[in-house]
Amino acid sequence: MILSGAFGSTAQRLSAATRMECGVCWAVYEPAEGCATWDIGAGTAFSDLPDYWRCPTCDNDKSVFLPVAGQEADPMADRVAALEDAFRTAEAAFLDTPFHNAALRVEAIGFRAWEDAWLGILITPWFMNVILLPQDPAAWDDLMPGAVPQRHILPAGRFDFEVGRLDHFGTWQACSLFSTMESFADHNTARQTAEACLDALFTAEAPKEPEPPAPPEPVEPIDRRALLRGQFGSRA
Amino acid sequence: MAELETFYDVIRRQGISRRSFLKFCSLAAASMGLGPAFAPKIAHAMETKPRIPVVWIHGLECTCCSESFIRSAHPLAKDVILSMISLDYDPVIMAAAGDQAEAALEDTITKYKGNYILAVEGNPPLNEDGMFCIVGGKPFVEQLRHAAKDAMAVISWGSCASWGCVQAAAPNPTQATPVHKVITDKPIIKVPGCPPIAEVMTGIVTYLLTFGTLPEMDRQGRPKMFYSQRIHDKCYRRPHFDAGQFVEQWDDEAARKGYCLYKMGCKGPTTYNACSTTRWNEGVSFPIQSGHGCIGCSEDGFWDKGSFYDRLTTIPQFGVESTADTVGLTAAGAAGAAIATHAAISAVKRARAGGTNDKSE
């Protein structure tokens, strides 16, 4: 899908519920309703529309559509897009290093809410990391980058995350999966691997059966009188 | 086999409380990445199993391994670690000398035949029939072969014994040769590093005593619990690397801010060791933390890989451990998906705190 002009870079930011408006005739595509003209079922996201889909009113193609202004923002999508932008800027520093795999690009995969953060995987041409972003932007301001790794418990085990901070982006936590990325032949393989990593992170390893607690020993009530007479333990 | 005291007997005799002993056990478990559930198992082994007799011999070396070992910051520190094993022969720290010392060596070899551990620090030079290293009037290589013959297993301490290190650097005039090329019929645990981290050394000894078996090792013979991650994977400066923030020159603004040292020749991305997790001197610091790149001292042939300050130009993925992961990810199609899953699962295991060895939760 090609979106025109300034929206080219925001294509991935569209959430499934984003309402889109034709830039020519102002017709609005409502994902909740679908599109009767093209026999599109209700609940279809704009980005999932088939390539042959065109504006039912003026017959322009999808590239002229823009998000309707004033919609409720998706804070996670915005934050993840900012993360991608921050690391896209860093790519220049790696072009002349053996870490750079030109077949790959910066892409965030599978971000979801997890505890008080958003967890997902970031693919770049020079690393693949599990990334945590704080839902409250100021929440990790007191963490010192490089000081103490933050330990988090996921279904797959305990993981130590390093704290990172960029002035123009904010704070994140990262746990390295791959670096270099040279073993990935193409971006699709990297993406499949990232998705499989997320599955693996949220799969518990053969959980151990907790042992049933031993039945409590029957306790004989202590006879106060016997105790005072020195007959504790053998009730006469 | 002669009767030996247990580790527990020895420390109780030294007046160490049971509480301290149990604390030692849980810290020992944690240092091996085993989780708290293993502490009682370690305690049980320490209480019941006799101390392992260890013969520690020295070839061409600088004694940095011994220096590291005796500084183990393990909770009960030096003297206890030395009572955990029964160090029957070690010319560096034993009181006996001369004929008396050589007699102690013979004594141990005969008395504990097949039951002692041979720890080798340094390596034998083979040129001129081994004349470049003489111990007790004989070439060291003969002492090594003699002591290895009846050993249960061999520990190769440090990069000298494991790979050859500086004395084997080109052109290697004495033909210094790593232990595994001379002793080929015994299990060998390589503990590379120049020197190895003290807690790694004592951790391996604790593992041997506790489980009575060799730890799981990689294809190069290094224990996976300490050598399965690269410095780069767990480096505290990694967020700077990720963000492309590099030191370009010594003492520039970036150096003061603690940015990544890759461009100053840091070998962290190709070096398998526990420095970035265990760190040194009771966990205080490690080279990168004090502002110098990793020189890759635990890797094979690190003296011959160019200057310590040369930037890495090739970075083999997963180092020597290249397996289905590396080969497969370049294959496309349906088979590719299955291999991506396999690579993902091993990456997640590798990334876990405590590495692949983390058996408990």
PDB file of N, CA, C and O in Angstrom, chain A residues 64-125:
ATOM      1  N   VAL A  64      -4.966   8.433  -1.706  1.00  0.00           N
ATOM      2  CA  VAL A  64      -5.401   9.803  -1.412  1.00  0.00           C
ATOM      3  C   VAL A  64      -6.063   9.925  -0.047  1.00  0.00           C
ATOM      4  O   VAL A  64      -6.445  11.012   0.376  1.00  0.00           O
ATOM      5  N   PHE A  65      -6.211   8.796   0.639  1.00  0.00           N
ATOM      6  CA  PHE A  65      -6.915   8.841   1.929  1.00  0.00           C
ATOM      7  C   PHE A  65      -6.001   9.320   3.060  1.00  0.00           C
ATOM      8  O   PHE A  65      -4.806   9.018   3.081  1.00  0.00           O
ATOM      9  N   LEU A  66      -6.568  10.062   3.981  1.00  0.00           N
ATOM     10  CA  LEU A  66      -5.852  10.581   5.140  1.00  0.00           C
ATOM     11  C   LEU A  66      -6.641  10.238   6.402  1.00  0.00           C
ATOM     12  O   LEU A  66      -7.861  10.125   6.344  1.00  0.00           O
ATOM     13  N   PRO A  67      -5.941  10.097   7.529  1.00  0.00           N
ATOM     14  CA  PRO A  67      -6.689   9.836   8.769  1.00  0.00           C
ATOM     15  C   PRO A  67      -7.588  11.030   9.109  1.00  0.00           C
ATOM     16  O   PRO A  67      -7.195  12.176   8.913  1.00  0.00           O
ATOM     17  N   VAL A  68      -8.793  10.717   9.584  1.00  0.00           N
ATOM     18  CA  VAL A  68      -9.698  11.794   9.989  1.00  0.00           C
ATOM     19  C   VAL A  68      -9.103  12.504  11.200  1.00  0.00           C
ATOM     20  O   VAL A  68      -8.668  11.848  12.148  1.00  0.00           O
ATOM     21  N   ALA A  69      -9.063  13.830  11.139  1.00  0.00           N
ATOM     22  CA  ALA A  69      -8.461  14.582  12.236  1.00  0.00           C
ATOM     23  C   ALA A  69      -9.305  14.463  13.502  1.00  0.00           C
ATOM     24  O   ALA A  69     -10.514  14.235  13.428  1.00  0.00           O
ATOM     25  N   GLY A  70      -8.686  14.599  14.653  1.00  0.00           N
ATOM     26  CA  GLY A  70      -9.417  14.650  15.912  1.00  0.00           C
ATOM     27  C   GLY A  70      -9.816  13.292  16.452  1.00  0.00           C
ATOM     28  O   GLY A  70     -10.613  13.206  17.377  1.00  0.00           O
ATOM     29  N   GLN A  71      -9.258  12.201  15.897  1.00  0.00           N
ATOM     30  CA  GLN A  71      -9.591  10.888  16.452  1.00  0.00           C
ATOM     31  C   GLN A  71      -8.804  10.688  17.731  1.00  0.00           C
ATOM     32  O   GLN A  71      -7.743  11.265  17.926  1.00  0.00           O
ATOM     33  N   GLU A  72      -9.329   9.810  18.560  1.00  0.00           N
ATOM     34  CA  GLU A  72      -8.609   9.532  19.798  1.00  0.00           C
ATOM     35  C   GLU A  72      -7.266   8.892  19.463  1.00  0.00           C
ATOM     36  O   GLU A  72      -7.201   7.938  18.695  1.00  0.00           O
ATOM     37  N   ALA A  73      -6.204   9.449  19.970  1.00  0.00           N
ATOM     38  CA  ALA A  73      -4.874   8.958  19.633  1.00  0.00           C
ATOM     39  C   ALA A  73      -4.616   7.606  20.293  1.00  0.00           C
ATOM     40  O   ALA A  73      -5.181   7.305  21.342  1.00  0.00           O
ATOM     41  N   ASP A  74      -3.793   6.811  19.644  1.00  0.00           N
ATOM     42  CA  ASP A  74      -3.378   5.538  20.221  1.00  0.00           C
ATOM     43  C   ASP A  74      -1.982   5.774  20.796  1.00  0.00           C
ATOM     44  O   ASP A  74      -1.011   5.847  20.049  1.00  0.00           O
ATOM     45  N   PRO A  75      -1.854   5.927  22.129  1.00  0.00           N
ATOM     46  CA  PRO A  75      -0.557   6.315  22.698  1.00  0.00           C
ATOM     47  C   PRO A  75       0.540   5.298  22.411  1.00  0.00           C
ATOM     48  O   PRO A  75       1.679   5.657  22.190  1.00  0.00           O
ATOM     49  N   MET A  76       0.182   4.001  22.392  1.00  0.00           N
ATOM     50  CA  MET A  76       1.226   3.002  22.153  1.00  0.00           C
ATOM     51  C   MET A  76       1.760   3.129  20.730  1.00  0.00           C
ATOM     52  O   MET A  76       2.966   3.132  20.507  1.00  0.00           O
ATOM     53  N   ALA A  77       0.840   3.267  19.758  1.00  0.00           N
ATOM     54  CA  ALA A  77       1.277   3.383  18.368  1.00  0.00           C
ATOM     55  C   ALA A  77       2.171   4.600  18.177  1.00  0.00           C
ATOM     56  O   ALA A  77       3.191   4.533  17.493  1.00  0.00           O
ATOM     57  N   ASP A  78       1.809   5.705  18.816  1.00  0.00           N
ATOM     58  CA  ASP A  78       2.629   6.914  18.691  1.00  0.00           C
ATOM     59  C   ASP A  78       4.024   6.694  19.249  1.00  0.00           C
ATOM     60  O   ASP A  78       5.035   7.060  18.658  1.00  0.00           O
ATOM     61  N   ARG A  79       4.070   6.048  20.436  1.00  0.00           N
ATOM     62  CA  ARG A  79       5.348   5.837  21.115  1.00  0.00           C
ATOM     63  C   ARG A  79       6.230   4.885  20.317  1.00  0.00           C
ATOM     64  O   ARG A  79       7.442   5.085  20.197  1.00  0.00           O
ATOM     65  N   VAL A  80       5.598   3.830  19.777  1.00  0.00           N
ATOM     66  CA  VAL A  80       6.362   2.855  19.007  1.00  0.00           C
ATOM     67  C   VAL A  80       6.885   3.494  17.723  1.00  0.00           C
ATOM     68  O   VAL A  80       8.025   3.253  17.311  1.00  0.00           O
ATOM     69  N   ALA A  81       6.058   4.360  17.102  1.00  0.00           N
ATOM     70  CA  ALA A  81       6.516   5.048  15.898  1.00  0.00           C
ATOM     71  C   ALA A  81       7.688   5.971  16.222  1.00  0.00           C
ATOM     72  O   ALA A  81       8.657   6.065  15.459  1.00  0.00           O
ATOM     73  N   ALA A  82       7.622   6.620  17.395  1.00  0.00           N
ATOM     74  CA  ALA A  82       8.731   7.494  17.798  1.00  0.00           C
ATOM     75  C   ALA A  82       9.999   6.670  18.038  1.00  0.00           C
ATOM     76  O   ALA A  82      11.108   7.100  17.719  1.00  0.00           O
ATOM     77  N   LEU A  83       9.804   5.460  18.594  1.00  0.00           N
ATOM     78  CA  LEU A  83      10.949   4.559  18.805  1.00  0.00           C
ATOM     79  C   LEU A  83      11.615   4.221  17.474  1.00  0.00           C
ATOM     80  O   LEU A  83      12.825   4.303  17.320  1.00  0.00           O
ATOM     81  N   GLU A  84      10.769   3.867  16.491  1.00  0.00           N
ATOM     82  CA  GLU A  84      11.316   3.535  15.167  1.00  0.00           C
ATOM     83  C   GLU A  84      12.057   4.734  14.582  1.00  0.00           C
ATOM     84  O   GLU A  84      13.151   4.596  14.042  1.00  0.00           O
ATOM     85  N   ASP A  85      11.459   5.911  14.717  1.00  0.00           N
ATOM     86  CA  ASP A  85      12.110   7.107  14.170  1.00  0.00           C
ATOM     87  C   ASP A  85      13.459   7.350  14.839  1.00  0.00           C
ATOM     88  O   ASP A  85      14.445   7.665  14.175  1.00  0.00           O
ATOM     89  N   ALA A  86      13.498   7.174  16.173  1.00  0.00           N
ATOM     90  CA  ALA A  86      14.737   7.421  16.908  1.00  0.00           C
ATOM     91  C   ALA A  86      15.849   6.511  16.403  1.00  0.00           C
ATOM     92  O   ALA A  86      16.995   6.932  16.253  1.00  0.00           O
ATOM     93  N   PHE A  87      15.525   5.241  16.160  1.00  0.00           N
ATOM     94  CA  PHE A  87      16.570   4.312  15.737  1.00  0.00           C
ATOM     95  C   PHE A  87      16.861   4.413  14.248  1.00  0.00           C
ATOM     96  O   PHE A  87      17.966   4.099  13.810  1.00  0.00           O
ATOM     97  N   ARG A  88      15.877   4.888  13.453  1.00  0.00           N
ATOM     98  CA  ARG A  88      16.166   5.139  12.035  1.00  0.00           C
ATOM     99  C   ARG A  88      17.239   6.215  11.911  1.00  0.00           C
ATOM    100  O   ARG A  88      18.118   6.146  11.072  1.00  0.00           O
ATOM    101  N   THR A  89      17.171   7.195  12.793  1.00  0.00           N
ATOM    102  CA  THR A  89      18.166   8.278  12.775  1.00  0.00           C
ATOM    103  C   THR A  89      19.561   7.728  13.074  1.00  0.00           C
ATOM    104  O   THR A  89      20.559   8.240  12.577  1.00  0.00           O
ATOM    105  N   ALA A  90      19.614   6.668  13.905  1.00  0.00           N
ATOM    106  CA  ALA A  90      20.919   6.140  14.324  1.00  0.00           C
ATOM    107  C   ALA A  90      21.584   5.308  13.233  1.00  0.00           C
ATOM    108  O   ALA A  90      22.767   5.001  13.315  1.00  0.00           O
ATOM    109  N   GLU A  91      20.821   4.948  12.204  1.00  0.00           N
ATOM    110  CA  GLU A  91      21.343   3.980  11.225  1.00  0.00           C
ATOM    111  C   GLU A  91      22.624   4.462  10.543  1.00  0.00           C
ATOM    112  O   GLU A  91      23.523   3.665  10.259  1.00  0.00           O
ATOM    113  N   ALA A  92      22.715   5.781  10.294  1.00  0.00           N
ATOM    114  CA  ALA A  92      23.886   6.319   9.580  1.00  0.00           C
ATOM    115  C   ALA A  92      25.199   5.925  10.246  1.00  0.00           C
ATOM    116  O   ALA A  92      26.197   5.665   9.577  1.00  0.00           O
ATOM    117  N   ALA A  93      25.187   5.840  11.584  1.00  0.00           N
ATOM    118  CA  ALA A  93      26.418   5.526  12.315  1.00  0.00           C
ATOM    119  C   ALA A  93      26.908   4.112  12.040  1.00  0.00           C
ATOM    120  O   ALA A  93      28.051   3.774  12.344  1.00  0.00           O
ATOM    121  N   PHE A  94      26.052   3.254  11.483  1.00  0.00           N
ATOM    122  CA  PHE A  94      26.416   1.847  11.323  1.00  0.00           C
ATOM    123  C   PHE A  94      26.770   1.475   9.892  1.00  0.00           C
ATOM    124  O   PHE A  94      27.193   0.353   9.634  1.00  0.00           O
ATOM    125  N   LEU A  95      26.575   2.412   8.942  1.00  0.00           N
ATOM    126  CA  LEU A  95      26.716   2.051   7.544  1.00  0.00           C
ATOM    127  C   LEU A  95      28.099   1.486   7.215  1.00  0.00           C
ATOM    128  O   LEU A  95      28.214   0.572   6.421  1.00  0.00           O
ATOM    129  N   ASP A  96      29.153   2.011   7.868  1.00  0.00           N
ATOM    130  CA  ASP A  96      30.497   1.521   7.544  1.00  0.00           C
ATOM    131  C   ASP A  96      31.002   0.515   8.570  1.00  0.00           C
ATOM    132  O   ASP A  96      32.194   0.346   8.746  1.00  0.00           O
ATOM    133  N   THR A  97      30.092  -0.147   9.293  1.00  0.00           N
ATOM    134  CA  THR A  97      30.527  -1.140  10.277  1.00  0.00           C
ATOM    135  C   THR A  97      30.063  -2.525   9.849  1.00  0.00           C
ATOM    136  O   THR A  97      29.109  -2.657   9.077  1.00  0.00           O
ATOM    137  N   PRO A  98      30.734  -3.566  10.374  1.00  0.00           N
ATOM    138  CA  PRO A  98      30.305  -4.928  10.027  1.00  0.00           C
ATOM    139  C   PRO A  98      28.980  -5.310  10.683  1.00  0.00           C
ATOM    140  O   PRO A  98      28.475  -6.399  10.444  1.00  0.00           O
ATOM    141  N   PHE A  99      28.432  -4.421  11.517  1.00  0.00           N
ATOM    142  CA  PHE A  99      27.165  -4.751  12.165  1.00  0.00           C
ATOM    143  C   PHE A  99      25.983  -4.560  11.223  1.00  0.00           C
ATOM    144  O   PHE A  99      24.908  -5.080  11.448  1.00  0.00           O
ATOM    145  N   HIS A 100      26.163  -3.770  10.154  1.00  0.00           N
ATOM    146  CA  HIS A 100      25.034  -3.339   9.337  1.00  0.00           C
ATOM    147  C   HIS A 100      24.653  -4.383   8.292  1.00  0.00           C
ATOM    148  O   HIS A 100      25.478  -4.820   7.509  1.00  0.00           O
ATOM    149  N   ASN A 101      23.401  -4.786   8.292  1.00  0.00           N
ATOM    150  CA  ASN A 101      22.871  -5.696   7.269  1.00  0.00           C
ATOM    151  C   ASN A 101      21.892  -4.900   6.407  1.00  0.00           C
ATOM    152  O   ASN A 101      20.785  -4.581   6.832  1.00  0.00           O
ATOM    153  N   ALA A 102      22.317  -4.591   5.181  1.00  0.00           N
ATOM    154  CA  ALA A 102      21.541  -3.696   4.319  1.00  0.00           C
ATOM    155  C   ALA A 102      20.201  -4.287   3.904  1.00  0.00           C
ATOM    156  O   ALA A 102      19.316  -3.560   3.440  1.00  0.00           O
ATOM    157  N   ALA A 103      20.024  -5.610   4.090  1.00  0.00           N
ATOM    158  CA  ALA A 103      18.755  -6.217   3.685  1.00  0.00           C
ATOM    159  C   ALA A 103      17.642  -5.897   4.684  1.00  0.00           C
ATOM    160  O   ALA A 103      16.471  -6.166   4.428  1.00  0.00           O
ATOM    161  N   LEU A 104      17.990  -5.335   5.825  1.00  0.00           N
ATOM    162  CA  LEU A 104      16.991  -5.126   6.875  1.00  0.00           C
ATOM    163  C   LEU A 104      16.668  -3.648   7.028  1.00  0.00           C
ATOM    164  O   LEU A 104      17.406  -2.782   6.587  1.00  0.00           O
ATOM    165  N   ARG A 105      15.532  -3.376   7.682  1.00  0.00           N
ATOM    166  CA  ARG A 105      15.187  -2.000   7.992  1.00  0.00           C
ATOM    167  C   ARG A 105      14.666  -1.939   9.423  1.00  0.00           C
ATOM    168  O   ARG A 105      14.435  -2.974  10.053  1.00  0.00           O
ATOM    169  N   VAL A 106      14.507  -0.734   9.935  1.00  0.00           N
ATOM    170  CA  VAL A 106      14.025  -0.574  11.305  1.00  0.00           C
ATOM    171  C   VAL A 106      12.529  -0.865  11.343  1.00  0.00           C
ATOM    172  O   VAL A 106      11.752  -0.265  10.583  1.00  0.00           O
ATOM    173  N   GLU A 107      12.130  -1.804  12.182  1.00  0.00           N
ATOM    174  CA  GLU A 107      10.705  -2.092  12.312  1.00  0.00           C
ATOM    175  C   GLU A 107      10.419  -2.619  13.714  1.00  0.00           C
ATOM    176  O   GLU A 107      11.146  -3.454  14.242  1.00  0.00           O
ATOM    177  N   ALA A 108       9.354  -2.104  14.311  1.00  0.00           N
ATOM    178  CA  ALA A 108       8.914  -2.592  15.616  1.00  0.00           C
ATOM    179  C   ALA A 108       7.889  -3.689  15.395  1.00  0.00           C
ATOM    180  O   ALA A 108       7.003  -3.556  14.562  1.00  0.00           O
ATOM    181  N   ILE A 109       8.028  -4.772  16.155  1.00  0.00           N
ATOM    182  CA  ILE A 109       7.166  -5.942  15.946  1.00  0.00           C
ATOM    183  C   ILE A 109       6.405  -6.254  17.235  1.00  0.00           C
ATOM    184  O   ILE A 109       7.002  -6.341  18.307  1.00  0.00           O
ATOM    185  N   GLY A 110       5.105  -6.446  17.079  1.00  0.00           N
ATOM    186  CA  GLY A 110       4.287  -7.066  18.126  1.00  0.00           C
ATOM    187  C   GLY A 110       4.235  -6.348  19.459  1.00  0.00           C
ATOM    188  O   GLY A 110       4.198  -6.999  20.501  1.00  0.00           O
ATOM    189  N   PHE A 111       4.234  -5.017  19.483  1.00  0.00           N
ATOM    190  CA  PHE A 111       4.141  -4.335  20.773  1.00  0.00           C
ATOM    191  C   PHE A 111       2.768  -4.571  21.399  1.00  0.00           C
ATOM    192  O   PHE A 111       1.746  -4.580  20.716  1.00  0.00           O
ATOM    193  N   ARG A 112       2.790  -4.824  22.709  1.00  0.00           N
ATOM    194  CA  ARG A 112       1.568  -5.039  23.458  1.00  0.00           C
ATOM    195  C   ARG A 112       1.766  -4.522  24.882  1.00  0.00           C
ATOM    196  O   ARG A 112       2.913  -4.366  25.321  1.00  0.00           O
ATOM    197  N   ALA A 113       0.629  -4.242  25.541  1.00  0.00           N
ATOM    198  CA  ALA A 113       0.719  -3.789  26.926  1.00  0.00           C
ATOM    199  C   ALA A 113       1.196  -4.952  27.778  1.00  0.00           C
ATOM    200  O   ALA A 113       0.724  -6.090  27.631  1.00  0.00           O
ATOM    201  N   TRP A 114       2.151  -4.680  28.659  1.00  0.00           N
ATOM    202  CA  TRP A 114       2.667  -5.700  29.567  1.00  0.00           C
ATOM    203  C   TRP A 114       3.051  -5.022  30.867  1.00  0.00           C
ATOM    204  O   TRP A 114       3.884  -4.128  30.874  1.00  0.00           O
ATOM    205  N   GLU A 115       2.408  -5.437  31.956  1.00  0.00           N
ATOM    206  CA  GLU A 115       2.528  -4.752  33.238  1.00  0.00           C
ATOM    207  C   GLU A 115       2.310  -3.252  33.017  1.00  0.00           C
ATOM    208  O   GLU A 115       1.345  -2.877  32.371  1.00  0.00           O
ATOM    209  N   ASP A 116       3.211  -2.386  33.516  1.00  0.00           N
ATOM    210  CA  ASP A 116       2.965  -0.961  33.295  1.00  0.00           C
ATOM    211  C   ASP A 116       3.782  -0.439  32.119  1.00  0.00           C
ATOM    212  O   ASP A 116       4.135   0.732  32.057  1.00  0.00           O
ATOM    213  N   ALA A 117       4.086  -1.336  31.179  1.00  0.00           N
ATOM    214  CA  ALA A 117       4.907  -0.943  30.037  1.00  0.00           C
ATOM    215  C   ALA A 117       4.318  -1.505  28.748  1.00  0.00           C
ATOM    216  O   ALA A 117       3.285  -2.179  28.778  1.00  0.00           O
ATOM    217  N   TRP A 118       4.941  -1.170  27.631  1.00  0.00           N
ATOM    218  CA  TRP A 118       4.638  -1.843  26.366  1.00  0.00           C
ATOM    219  C   TRP A 118       5.851  -2.667  26.002  1.00  0.00           C
ATOM    220  O   TRP A 118       6.981  -2.193  26.046  1.00  0.00           O
ATOM    221  N   LEU A 119       5.593  -3.930  25.629  1.00  0.00           N
ATOM    222  CA  LEU A 119       6.690  -4.833  25.292  1.00  0.00           C
ATOM    223  C   LEU A 119       6.579  -5.253  23.838  1.00  0.00           C
ATOM    224  O   LEU A 119       5.491  -5.561  23.351  1.00  0.00           O
ATOM    225  N   GLY A 120       7.693  -5.261  23.161  1.00  0.00           N
ATOM    226  CA  GLY A 120       7.729  -5.737  21.783  1.00  0.00           C
ATOM    227  C   GLY A 120       9.159  -5.939  21.366  1.00  0.00           C
ATOM    228  O   GLY A 120      10.078  -5.868  22.193  1.00  0.00           O
ATOM    229  N   ILE A 121       9.356  -6.217  20.081  1.00  0.00           N
ATOM    230  CA  ILE A 121      10.712  -6.442  19.585  1.00  0.00           C
ATOM    231  C   ILE A 121      11.027  -5.387  18.537  1.00  0.00           C
ATOM    232  O   ILE A 121      10.173  -5.054  17.710  1.00  0.00           O
ATOM    233  N   LEU A 122      12.223  -4.843  18.598  1.00  0.00           N
ATOM    234  CA  LEU A 122      12.662  -3.878  17.595  1.00  0.00           C
ATOM    235  C   LEU A 122      13.720  -4.541  16.713  1.00  0.00           C
ATOM    236  O   LEU A 122      14.721  -5.055  17.218  1.00  0.00           O
ATOM    237  N   ILE A 123      13.433  -4.551  15.400  1.00  0.00           N
ATOM    238  CA  ILE A 123      14.424  -5.024  14.434  1.00  0.00           C
ATOM    239  C   ILE A 123      15.102  -3.802  13.848  1.00  0.00           C
ATOM    240  O   ILE A 123      14.431  -2.855  13.446  1.00  0.00           O
ATOM    241  N   THR A 124      16.422  -3.818  13.820  1.00  0.00           N
ATOM    242  CA  THR A 124      17.159  -2.798  13.081  1.00  0.00           C
ATOM    243  C   THR A 124      18.191  -3.559  12.261  1.00  0.00           C
ATOM    244  O   THR A 124      18.412  -4.754  12.500  1.00  0.00           O
ATOM    245  N   PRO A 125      18.860  -2.896  11.322  1.00  0.00           N
ATOM    246  CA  PRO A 125      19.908  -3.612  10.568  1.00  0.00           C
ATOM    247  C   PRO A 125      21.099  -4.016  11.429  1.00  0.00           C
ATOM    248  O   PRO A 125      21.964  -4.745  10.967  1.00  0.00           O
TER     249      PRO A 125
END
